[in-house]
Amino acid sequence: MNLKSNDTPNSSTLVDHLFRHEAGKMVSVLTRIFGFEHIEIAEDIVQDTFIKALKEWSYHKIPINPQAWLYRVAKNAAIDIIRKNKYADEYKSELNFLLKSEWTLTNSVDSMFLDSEIKDSQLRMIFTCCYPELPPESQIALTLKTLCGFSVKEISKALLTTESNINKRLFRAKQKIKELKLTFEIPAAREIHNRLEVVHKVIYLIFNEGYNSSSEDMLIRKDLCSEAIRLAEILKESDAGRNTTTYALLALMYLHVSRLDARIDSEGKILLLKEQDRSLWAKDLIEKGLDYLHEASTGDKISEYHLEAGIAAFHASVKSFEETDWKGILRLYDLLIEIAPGSIKNLNRAIVICQIDGPQKAIEELKKIDDLKDYHLYQSTLAEFYFLSGNYESSLEHFEKALKLTESKAEKTLIKRKLEKTREKVTGISQF
Amino acid sequence: MKDYLFLFRGGSTNGLSPEESQKHMQKWYDWIKKLSDEGKFKAGEPLGSEGKVVSGTKKLVTDGPFAESKEVVGGYLIVQAKDLNEATEIAKGCPTFEMGGSTEVRDIHKM
């Protein structure tokens, strides 16, 4: 998955990039070798390996195959530790006996770093991090930390909370997993359906953080989206993780992410759907999304992700805002609200109603929602509808409310822009 | 299920090129891994070529291990099997024979 980034070729940028892409794999493999109760050993080895990389690659040449270099250093560190603790530690992994014999130690560790085994280890890690008894915020934090190469600082920025909170969540989550003595494995066939549901949810939430978050850091947000997609791709490539819902989730993410470059203009301002330059929508990502949607539509199960992907597809497949099939989208929203009710969906549906039946009807629909009064998008949507219906006083009132409800600079700027437009209508004079 | 000790003698890989040596070690790994997958492998180590021999009532210590290279114990394995016959069948799969080595199979008495 290749979202645009500005890489300058120096060793520290390379190390950062590799950390994002390789740390998760390495921690997963090492956790499989040492067992989850020793996950800290795995994390320490990976940490040390990257520190070594940074040091060596700054002073000497960057190796021709950086990934192989990283794996070799990590393997050797693991072998050393296992040798030192041979008689002390029990590694409750499937490899235990093989690790204790010099005949088989090196080859066993080596074999774990083969591509197929790396994929398998990541799959085990995904299911472990998304264990149902953990609270969702912990599942997300643990997944981002162990699988996606996010630092605690980056996670706290992405989830808009403090580093101390994240550290607590991570600690508690790991403790819980150890207490439950979970084995580091892919769930049995009879459990897999339920477990997969949880994994899908976590991936969706991570994607949502990247896509919708108010975080200022665009690079982190892009990375969140990439990582969510990458995790879903890992699922898709395994028998255990592949079902039509996985395809639907992938469809939804690819379709949304295709618009990322068009949503923000060169000055960091948010551009609305109707303002976006659709030539900036990534056609290859849209194609991929539509392909996945097609795959998802086989079989007899439909999930909320199917419907959200369908809605995204309606937008993605027309060249202009004016050509949008709003009635088609409305049908999907109605179905979506039926199978997975939620006020935010009603909010989105009201926006569609506005396109079909006009702002008055839309205002009526919004008024039926009673639990979103403190949500800035609710207030700004209501304000928008009042504006369109000519009721500028009410529009002002709700834009002001919206402004107070968001911390995001970009969102505040957008709302202020709308406030200006509204004030012009009220006073009849344009203000500078 | 009982425990059996395999003692590997001779079968030295001296004189093999690094690639050939590597290939031979891979055969050991594959053989033991298979035993492990079948739940038969319990422990085992290759043994170094340095050693001492302590012998007699006076506990005389000499450099060892042995004069004849084919007597040198190069490693051991502890394997689980139903009986001596099964253990012996398992021993026949050992890569040491390719190198002219031998395997002694003994049952382990539990006290």
Coordinates of C-alpha atoms in Angstrom, one line a residue:
Chain A
M1 CA 0.0 0.0 0.0
N2 CA 1.7 3.1 -1.1
L3 CA 0.2 6.4 0.1
K4 CA 2.3 9.4 -1.0
S5 CA 5.0 10.4 1.4
N6 CA 8.0 12.6 1.1
D7 CA 11.0 10.4 1.8
T8 CA 14.5 11.9 1.6
P9 CA 17.0 9.1 1.4
N10 CA 18.9 9.2 4.7
S11 CA 19.4 6.5 7.2
S12 CA 17.1 7.8 9.9
T13 CA 14.2 8.2 7.5
L14 CA 14.8 4.7 6.3
V15 CA 14.9 3.3 9.8
D16 CA 11.6 5.1 10.6
H17 CA 10.0 3.7 7.5
L18 CA 11.3 0.2 8.2
F19 CA 10.2 0.4 11.8
R20 CA 6.7 1.1 10.6
H21 CA 6.7 -1.9 8.2
E22 CA 8.9 -4.4 9.9
A23 CA 8.7 -4.0 13.7
G24 CA 5.2 -5.5 13.8
K25 CA 6.3 -8.5 11.9
M26 CA 9.4 -9.0 14.0
V27 CA 7.5 -8.6 17.3
S28 CA 4.9 -11.1 16.1
V29 CA 7.6 -13.7 15.1
L30 CA 9.6 -13.3 18.3
T31 CA 6.4 -13.5 20.4
R32 CA 5.6 -16.8 18.7
I33 CA 9.1 -18.1 19.5
F34 CA 9.2 -16.9 23.2
G35 CA 5.5 -17.1 24.0
F36 CA 3.2 -14.2 24.8
E37 CA 4.2 -14.2 28.5
H38 CA 7.6 -13.1 27.3
I39 CA 6.4 -10.5 24.8
E40 CA 8.6 -7.9 26.5
I41 CA 11.7 -9.9 25.4
A42 CA 10.4 -9.8 21.9
E43 CA 9.8 -6.0 22.1
D44 CA 13.2 -5.4 23.6
I45 CA 15.0 -7.4 20.9
V46 CA 13.2 -5.4 18.2
Q47 CA 13.9 -2.1 19.9
D48 CA 17.6 -3.0 20.2
T49 CA 17.8 -4.1 16.7
F50 CA 16.5 -0.8 15.3
I51 CA 18.8 1.2 17.6
K52 CA 21.7 -0.8 16.2
A53 CA 20.5 -0.2 12.7
L54 CA 20.3 3.6 13.3
K55 CA 23.8 3.7 14.7
E56 CA 25.5 1.4 12.2
W57 CA 23.7 2.8 9.1
S58 CA 24.5 6.4 10.0
Y59 CA 28.2 5.7 10.3
H60 CA 28.6 3.0 7.6
K61 CA 26.7 2.1 4.5
I62 CA 23.1 1.2 4.4
P63 CA 23.0 -2.5 3.7
I64 CA 21.8 -3.7 0.3
N65 CA 19.0 -5.7 1.9
P66 CA 18.0 -3.7 5.1
Q67 CA 15.2 -6.1 5.9
A68 CA 17.6 -9.1 5.9
W69 CA 20.0 -7.2 8.0
L70 CA 17.3 -6.5 10.6
Y71 CA 16.1 -10.1 10.7
R72 CA 19.6 -11.4 11.0
V73 CA 20.4 -9.2 14.0
A74 CA 17.1 -10.0 15.7
K75 CA 17.5 -13.8 15.1
N76 CA 21.0 -13.7 16.6
A77 CA 19.8 -11.8 19.6
A78 CA 17.0 -14.3 20.1
I79 CA 19.4 -17.3 19.8
D80 CA 21.7 -15.7 22.3
I81 CA 19.0 -15.1 24.8
I82 CA 17.6 -18.6 24.4
R83 CA 21.1 -20.1 24.9
K84 CA 21.8 -18.1 28.0
N85 CA 18.5 -19.1 29.6
K86 CA 18.4 -22.6 28.3
Y87 CA 17.9 -24.3 31.6
A88 CA 16.0 -21.6 33.3
D89 CA 13.2 -20.6 31.0
E90 CA 10.4 -22.5 29.6
Y91 CA 9.1 -21.1 26.4
K92 CA 5.5 -22.0 26.2
S93 CA 5.5 -21.8 22.5
E94 CA 5.1 -24.7 20.2
L95 CA 8.8 -24.7 19.6
N96 CA 9.9 -25.3 23.2
F97 CA 11.8 -28.6 22.8
L98 CA 13.4 -27.5 19.5
L99 CA 14.7 -24.3 21.1
K100 CA 16.4 -26.2 23.9
S101 CA 18.5 -28.4 21.6
E102 CA 21.6 -27.0 19.9
W103 CA 20.8 -29.4 17.0
T104 CA 17.7 -27.4 16.2
L105 CA 17.9 -24.0 17.8
T106 CA 19.3 -22.0 14.9
N107 CA 17.2 -23.6 12.2
S108 CA 14.0 -23.3 14.3
V109 CA 14.6 -19.6 14.8
D110 CA 15.5 -19.2 11.1
S111 CA 12.4 -21.0 9.9
M112 CA 10.2 -18.7 11.9
F113 CA 11.4 -15.8 9.8
L114 CA 10.2 -17.3 6.5
D115 CA 7.5 -15.3 4.8
S116 CA 4.7 -17.8 5.4
E117 CA 5.6 -18.1 9.0
I118 CA 5.8 -14.3 9.4
K119 CA 2.2 -14.0 8.0
D120 CA 1.1 -16.8 10.4
S121 CA 2.7 -15.1 13.4
Q122 CA 1.0 -11.7 12.5
L123 CA -2.3 -13.5 12.3
R124 CA -1.9 -15.0 15.7
M125 CA -0.9 -11.5 17.0
I126 CA -4.0 -9.9 15.5
F127 CA -6.3 -12.4 17.2
T128 CA -4.5 -12.1 20.5
C129 CA -4.6 -8.3 20.5
C130 CA -8.2 -8.3 19.6
Y131 CA -9.2 -10.7 22.3
P132 CA -12.9 -10.0 23.1
E133 CA -12.5 -9.6 26.8
L134 CA -10.2 -6.6 26.3
P135 CA -11.9 -3.1 26.1
P136 CA -11.8 -1.7 22.5
E137 CA -9.4 1.1 23.4
S138 CA -7.0 -1.5 24.6
Q139 CA -7.4 -3.7 21.6
I140 CA -6.7 -0.7 19.4
A141 CA -3.6 0.5 21.4
L142 CA -2.2 -3.0 21.6
T143 CA -2.7 -3.6 17.9
L144 CA -1.1 -0.3 17.0
K145 CA 1.9 -0.9 19.3
T146 CA 2.7 -4.5 18.6
L147 CA 1.6 -5.0 15.0
C148 CA 1.8 -1.6 13.4
G149 CA 5.1 -0.2 14.7
F150 CA 3.5 2.8 16.3
S151 CA 5.3 4.3 19.3
V152 CA 3.4 5.2 22.4
K153 CA 3.8 8.9 21.5
E154 CA 2.3 8.3 18.1
I155 CA -0.6 6.3 19.5
S156 CA -1.4 9.0 22.0
K157 CA -1.4 11.6 19.2
A158 CA -3.5 9.4 17.0
L159 CA -6.1 8.7 19.7
L160 CA -6.0 12.2 21.1
T161 CA -5.0 11.2 24.7
T162 CA -1.9 11.2 26.9
E163 CA 1.1 8.9 26.7
S164 CA 0.5 8.0 30.3
N165 CA -3.0 6.7 29.4
I166 CA -1.7 4.7 26.5
N167 CA 1.0 3.1 28.6
K168 CA -1.6 2.2 31.2
R169 CA -3.9 0.6 28.6
L170 CA -1.0 -1.4 27.1
F171 CA 0.2 -2.6 30.5
R172 CA -3.3 -3.7 31.6
A173 CA -4.0 -5.4 28.3
K174 CA -0.9 -7.4 28.4
Q175 CA -1.4 -8.3 32.0
K176 CA -4.9 -9.5 31.2
I177 CA -3.8 -11.7 28.3
K178 CA -1.1 -13.2 30.6
E179 CA -3.6 -13.8 33.4
L180 CA -5.9 -15.5 31.0
K181 CA -3.0 -17.6 29.9
L182 CA -4.1 -17.2 26.3
T183 CA -2.1 -19.4 23.9
F184 CA -0.6 -17.5 21.0
E185 CA -2.6 -19.1 18.2
I186 CA -5.3 -18.7 15.6
P187 CA -8.7 -19.5 17.2
A188 CA -10.4 -22.8 16.5
A189 CA -12.9 -23.1 13.8
R190 CA -15.9 -22.9 16.0
E191 CA -14.8 -19.6 17.6
I192 CA -13.4 -18.0 14.5
H193 CA -16.5 -16.3 13.4
N194 CA -17.0 -14.4 16.6
R195 CA -13.3 -13.6 17.0
L196 CA -13.1 -12.3 13.4
E197 CA -16.0 -9.9 14.1
V198 CA -14.0 -8.3 16.8
V199 CA -10.9 -8.1 14.6
H200 CA -12.9 -6.5 11.9
K201 CA -14.2 -3.9 14.4
V202 CA -10.8 -3.0 15.6
I203 CA -9.5 -2.6 12.1
Y204 CA -12.5 -0.4 11.3
L205 CA -11.9 1.7 14.4
I206 CA -8.2 2.2 13.5
F207 CA -9.1 3.2 10.0
N208 CA -11.7 5.6 11.3
E209 CA -9.1 7.2 13.5
G210 CA -7.0 7.8 10.5
Y211 CA -9.7 8.9 8.2
N212 CA -11.8 11.1 10.5
S213 CA -9.5 12.0 13.3
S214 CA -9.0 15.6 14.3
S215 CA -5.3 14.9 14.9
E216 CA -3.1 17.5 13.2
D217 CA -0.6 15.0 12.1
M218 CA -1.5 14.1 8.5
L219 CA 1.3 11.5 8.2
I220 CA 0.1 9.6 11.2
R221 CA -3.4 9.7 9.9
K222 CA -2.3 8.3 6.6
D223 CA -0.3 5.6 8.4
L224 CA -3.3 4.6 10.4
C225 CA -5.3 4.1 7.2
S226 CA -2.4 2.2 5.6
E227 CA -2.0 0.0 8.6
A228 CA -5.7 -0.8 8.9
I229 CA -5.7 -1.8 5.2
R230 CA -2.5 -3.9 5.7
L231 CA -4.0 -5.8 8.6
A232 CA -7.1 -6.5 6.6
E233 CA -4.9 -7.7 3.7
I234 CA -3.2 -10.1 6.1
L235 CA -6.6 -11.4 7.1
K236 CA -7.7 -11.8 3.5
E237 CA -4.6 -13.9 2.7
S238 CA -5.3 -16.5 5.3
D239 CA -8.0 -19.2 5.3
A240 CA -8.9 -18.3 8.9
G241 CA -9.4 -14.6 8.2
R242 CA -10.9 -14.5 4.8
N243 CA -14.6 -14.1 4.5
T244 CA -17.0 -11.8 2.6
T245 CA -17.0 -9.3 5.5
T246 CA -13.2 -9.1 5.2
Y247 CA -13.6 -8.2 1.6
A248 CA -16.3 -5.7 2.4
L249 CA -14.1 -4.0 5.0
L250 CA -11.2 -3.8 2.4
A251 CA -13.6 -2.4 -0.2
L252 CA -14.8 0.3 2.2
M253 CA -11.3 1.3 3.2
Y254 CA -9.9 1.5 -0.3
L255 CA -12.8 3.5 -1.5
H256 CA -12.5 6.1 1.3
V257 CA -8.8 6.3 1.2
S258 CA -8.8 7.0 -2.6
R259 CA -10.1 10.5 -1.7
L260 CA -7.4 11.3 1.0
D261 CA -5.4 13.6 -1.3
A262 CA -8.4 15.5 -2.4
R263 CA -9.9 16.2 1.0
I264 CA -7.3 18.7 2.1
D265 CA -6.1 21.5 -0.1
S266 CA -2.5 22.8 -0.3
E267 CA -3.1 25.1 2.7
G268 CA -4.4 22.3 5.0
K269 CA -8.0 23.4 4.6
I270 CA -10.7 20.7 4.6
L271 CA -12.5 20.4 1.3
L272 CA -16.1 19.1 1.2
L273 CA -17.2 16.3 -1.1
K274 CA -18.8 18.7 -3.6
E275 CA -15.6 20.9 -3.6
Q276 CA -13.1 18.2 -4.2
D277 CA -11.2 17.9 -7.4
R278 CA -12.2 14.4 -8.4
S279 CA -9.2 14.1 -10.7
L280 CA -7.2 13.8 -7.5
W281 CA -9.1 10.7 -6.4
A282 CA -6.8 7.7 -6.8
K283 CA -8.3 5.7 -9.6
D284 CA -6.3 2.6 -8.8
L285 CA -7.5 2.6 -5.2
I286 CA -11.1 3.0 -6.4
E287 CA -10.7 0.1 -8.8
K288 CA -9.3 -2.0 -6.0
G289 CA -12.2 -1.0 -3.7
L290 CA -14.8 -1.9 -6.3
D291 CA -13.1 -5.2 -7.0
Y292 CA -13.2 -6.1 -3.4
L293 CA -16.8 -5.0 -3.2
H294 CA -17.5 -7.4 -6.0
E295 CA -15.8 -10.2 -4.1
A296 CA -17.7 -9.3 -1.0
S297 CA -21.0 -9.6 -2.8
T298 CA -20.7 -13.3 -3.2
G299 CA -22.3 -15.4 -0.5
D300 CA -25.3 -14.8 1.5
K301 CA -24.1 -12.6 4.4
I302 CA -24.3 -8.9 4.5
S303 CA -22.7 -6.7 7.1
E304 CA -22.6 -3.1 7.9
Y305 CA -19.3 -2.9 6.1
H306 CA -20.9 -4.1 2.9
L307 CA -23.4 -1.3 3.1
E308 CA -20.9 1.4 4.0
A309 CA -18.7 0.2 1.1
G310 CA -21.8 0.3 -1.1
I311 CA -22.4 3.9 -0.2
A312 CA -18.8 4.8 -0.7
A313 CA -19.0 3.1 -4.1
F314 CA -21.9 5.2 -5.1
H315 CA -19.7 8.3 -4.5
A316 CA -16.6 6.9 -6.1
S317 CA -18.2 5.8 -9.3
V318 CA -19.5 9.2 -10.5
K319 CA -17.4 12.0 -12.0
S320 CA -19.2 14.8 -10.2
F321 CA -21.2 15.6 -7.1
E322 CA -24.2 16.5 -9.2
E323 CA -24.3 13.0 -10.8
T324 CA -24.5 11.2 -7.4
D325 CA -27.3 8.7 -7.1
W326 CA -28.8 9.9 -3.8
K327 CA -31.8 7.7 -3.9
G328 CA -29.5 4.6 -4.2
I329 CA -27.5 5.9 -1.3
L330 CA -30.6 6.4 0.8
R331 CA -31.7 2.8 0.3
L332 CA -28.4 1.7 1.6
Y333 CA -28.6 4.0 4.6
D334 CA -32.1 2.7 5.4
L335 CA -30.8 -0.9 5.3
L336 CA -27.7 0.1 7.3
I337 CA -29.7 1.7 10.1
E338 CA -31.9 -1.4 10.2
I339 CA -29.1 -3.8 10.8
A340 CA -26.8 -1.6 12.8
P341 CA -28.7 1.4 14.2
G342 CA -26.7 4.4 15.4
S343 CA -27.3 8.1 15.6
I344 CA -24.3 9.0 13.4
K345 CA -25.8 7.0 10.6
N346 CA -29.0 8.9 11.0
L347 CA -27.0 12.1 10.8
N348 CA -25.5 11.0 7.5
R349 CA -28.8 9.9 6.3
A350 CA -30.3 13.3 6.9
I351 CA -27.7 14.8 4.7
V352 CA -28.8 12.5 1.9
I353 CA -32.5 13.4 2.6
C354 CA -31.4 17.1 2.1
Q355 CA -30.2 16.2 -1.4
I356 CA -33.4 14.5 -2.3
D357 CA -36.2 16.3 -0.4
G358 CA -34.6 19.6 0.5
P359 CA -33.4 21.2 3.7
Q360 CA -36.7 21.5 5.5
K361 CA -37.3 17.8 5.5
A362 CA -33.6 17.2 6.5
I363 CA -34.0 19.5 9.5
E364 CA -37.0 17.5 10.6
E365 CA -34.9 14.3 10.4
L366 CA -32.1 15.8 12.3
K367 CA -34.4 17.0 15.1
K368 CA -35.4 13.4 15.6
I369 CA -31.9 12.7 16.8
D370 CA -31.6 13.6 20.5
D371 CA -28.2 12.3 21.6
L372 CA -25.8 14.2 19.3
K373 CA -26.3 17.8 20.6
D374 CA -22.6 17.9 21.7
Y375 CA -21.2 16.6 18.4
H376 CA -19.8 19.3 16.3
L377 CA -20.8 17.7 13.0
Y378 CA -24.4 17.5 14.2
Q379 CA -24.5 21.2 15.0
S380 CA -22.7 22.2 11.8
T381 CA -25.0 20.0 9.7
L382 CA -28.0 21.5 11.3
A383 CA -26.5 24.9 10.6
E384 CA -25.9 24.0 7.0
F385 CA -29.5 23.0 6.5
Y386 CA -30.8 26.2 8.1
F387 CA -28.5 28.1 5.8
L388 CA -29.9 26.3 2.7
S389 CA -33.4 26.9 3.9
G390 CA -32.8 30.6 4.3
N391 CA -33.0 30.7 8.1
Y392 CA -29.7 32.5 8.6
E393 CA -30.2 33.4 12.2
S394 CA -30.6 29.8 13.3
S395 CA -27.7 28.9 11.0
L396 CA -25.4 31.3 12.8
E397 CA -26.6 30.0 16.2
H398 CA -25.7 26.4 15.3
F399 CA -22.4 27.2 13.6
E400 CA -21.3 29.0 16.7
K401 CA -22.2 25.9 18.8
A402 CA -20.2 23.7 16.4
L403 CA -17.2 26.0 16.7
K404 CA -17.2 25.5 20.4
L405 CA -17.4 21.8 20.1
T406 CA -14.3 21.0 18.1
E407 CA -10.6 21.3 19.0
S408 CA -9.3 20.7 15.5
K409 CA -7.7 23.7 13.8
A410 CA -8.7 22.5 10.4
E411 CA -12.3 21.9 11.4
K412 CA -12.5 25.3 13.2
T413 CA -11.2 27.0 10.0
L414 CA -13.9 25.3 8.0
I415 CA -16.6 26.3 10.4
K416 CA -15.4 29.9 10.5
R417 CA -15.5 30.0 6.7
K418 CA -19.1 29.0 6.9
L419 CA -19.8 31.5 9.7
E420 CA -18.5 34.2 7.5
K421 CA -20.7 33.2 4.6
T422 CA -23.7 33.1 6.9
R423 CA -23.0 36.5 8.5
E424 CA -22.7 38.0 5.0
K425 CA -26.3 36.8 4.4
V426 CA -27.5 38.2 7.7
T427 CA -26.0 41.6 7.5
G428 CA -25.9 41.8 3.7
I429 CA -22.4 43.2 4.0
S430 CA -19.3 41.1 3.3
Q431 CA -16.8 41.2 6.2
F432 CA -13.1 41.1 5.8
Chain B
M1 CA 5.7 -44.6 26.1
K2 CA 9.3 -44.9 27.3
D3 CA 12.4 -42.8 27.0
Y4 CA 15.3 -44.0 24.9
L5 CA 18.8 -42.6 24.6
F6 CA 20.5 -42.5 21.2
L7 CA 24.2 -42.1 21.2
F8 CA 25.8 -41.1 18.0
R9 CA 29.3 -42.2 17.3
G10 CA 31.6 -41.3 14.4
G11 CA 30.0 -39.8 11.4
S12 CA 32.2 -36.7 11.5
T13 CA 31.6 -34.0 9.0
N14 CA 35.3 -32.9 8.9
G15 CA 36.4 -32.6 5.3
L16 CA 33.0 -31.4 4.1
S17 CA 32.8 -28.0 2.4
P18 CA 30.8 -25.4 4.3
E19 CA 27.8 -25.9 1.9
E20 CA 27.9 -29.6 2.3
S21 CA 28.2 -29.3 6.0
Q22 CA 25.3 -26.9 6.1
K23 CA 23.2 -29.4 4.0
H24 CA 24.1 -32.2 6.4
M25 CA 23.1 -30.1 9.4
Q26 CA 19.8 -29.3 7.7
K27 CA 19.1 -33.0 7.5
W28 CA 19.6 -33.3 11.3
Y29 CA 17.3 -30.4 11.8
D30 CA 14.6 -31.9 9.5
W31 CA 14.9 -35.3 11.1
I32 CA 14.6 -34.0 14.7
K33 CA 11.9 -31.5 13.7
K34 CA 9.8 -34.4 12.3
L35 CA 10.3 -36.3 15.6
S36 CA 9.3 -33.2 17.5
D37 CA 6.1 -32.8 15.4
E38 CA 5.3 -36.4 16.2
G39 CA 5.8 -35.7 19.9
K40 CA 8.7 -38.1 20.1
F41 CA 11.6 -35.7 20.6
K42 CA 12.5 -34.8 24.2
A43 CA 16.0 -33.5 24.3
G44 CA 19.3 -33.8 22.7
E45 CA 22.6 -32.0 22.0
P46 CA 25.6 -32.2 19.8
L47 CA 28.7 -32.7 21.8
G48 CA 32.0 -30.8 21.4
S49 CA 35.2 -32.5 20.4
E50 CA 37.1 -31.5 23.6
G51 CA 36.7 -33.6 26.6
K52 CA 38.3 -35.3 29.5
V53 CA 38.2 -38.9 30.6
V54 CA 38.1 -39.7 34.3
S55 CA 38.8 -43.4 35.0
G56 CA 39.7 -45.9 37.6
T57 CA 39.6 -45.9 41.4
K58 CA 42.3 -43.3 41.4
K59 CA 40.1 -41.2 39.2
L60 CA 42.8 -40.6 36.7
V61 CA 42.1 -37.7 34.4
T62 CA 43.3 -37.8 30.8
D63 CA 42.6 -35.7 27.8
G64 CA 39.9 -37.3 25.8
P65 CA 37.7 -38.4 24.6
F66 CA 39.1 -41.4 22.7
A67 CA 41.8 -42.5 20.4
E68 CA 39.7 -43.8 17.6
S69 CA 37.5 -41.3 15.9
K70 CA 34.7 -43.8 15.3
E71 CA 34.3 -44.2 19.0
V72 CA 33.8 -40.5 19.6
V73 CA 30.3 -39.8 20.9
G74 CA 29.3 -36.8 18.8
G75 CA 25.9 -36.2 20.3
Y76 CA 22.8 -37.7 21.9
L77 CA 19.1 -37.6 21.7
I78 CA 16.4 -38.6 24.1
V79 CA 13.4 -40.0 22.2
Q80 CA 10.0 -41.3 23.2
A81 CA 8.9 -44.6 21.8
K82 CA 6.6 -47.5 22.6
D83 CA 9.4 -50.1 22.9
L84 CA 12.9 -50.9 21.9
N85 CA 11.8 -52.0 18.4
E86 CA 10.1 -48.8 17.7
A87 CA 13.0 -46.8 19.1
T88 CA 15.4 -48.7 16.8
E89 CA 13.2 -48.1 13.8
I90 CA 13.3 -44.4 14.6
A91 CA 17.1 -44.5 14.9
K92 CA 17.4 -45.7 11.4
G93 CA 16.3 -42.3 10.1
C94 CA 19.3 -40.6 11.6
P95 CA 21.5 -38.7 9.1
T96 CA 24.7 -39.9 10.8
F97 CA 24.7 -43.1 8.8
E98 CA 25.4 -41.1 5.6
M99 CA 28.7 -40.0 7.2
G100 CA 29.6 -43.5 8.3
G101 CA 28.5 -43.0 11.9
S102 CA 26.5 -45.3 14.2
T103 CA 23.7 -45.0 16.6
E104 CA 23.5 -46.9 19.9
V105 CA 20.0 -47.2 21.3
R106 CA 19.5 -47.8 25.0
D107 CA 16.4 -47.6 27.2
I108 CA 16.5 -45.3 30.1
H109 CA 15.6 -46.8 33.5
K110 CA 13.5 -44.6 35.6
M111 CA 14.3 -45.2 39.3

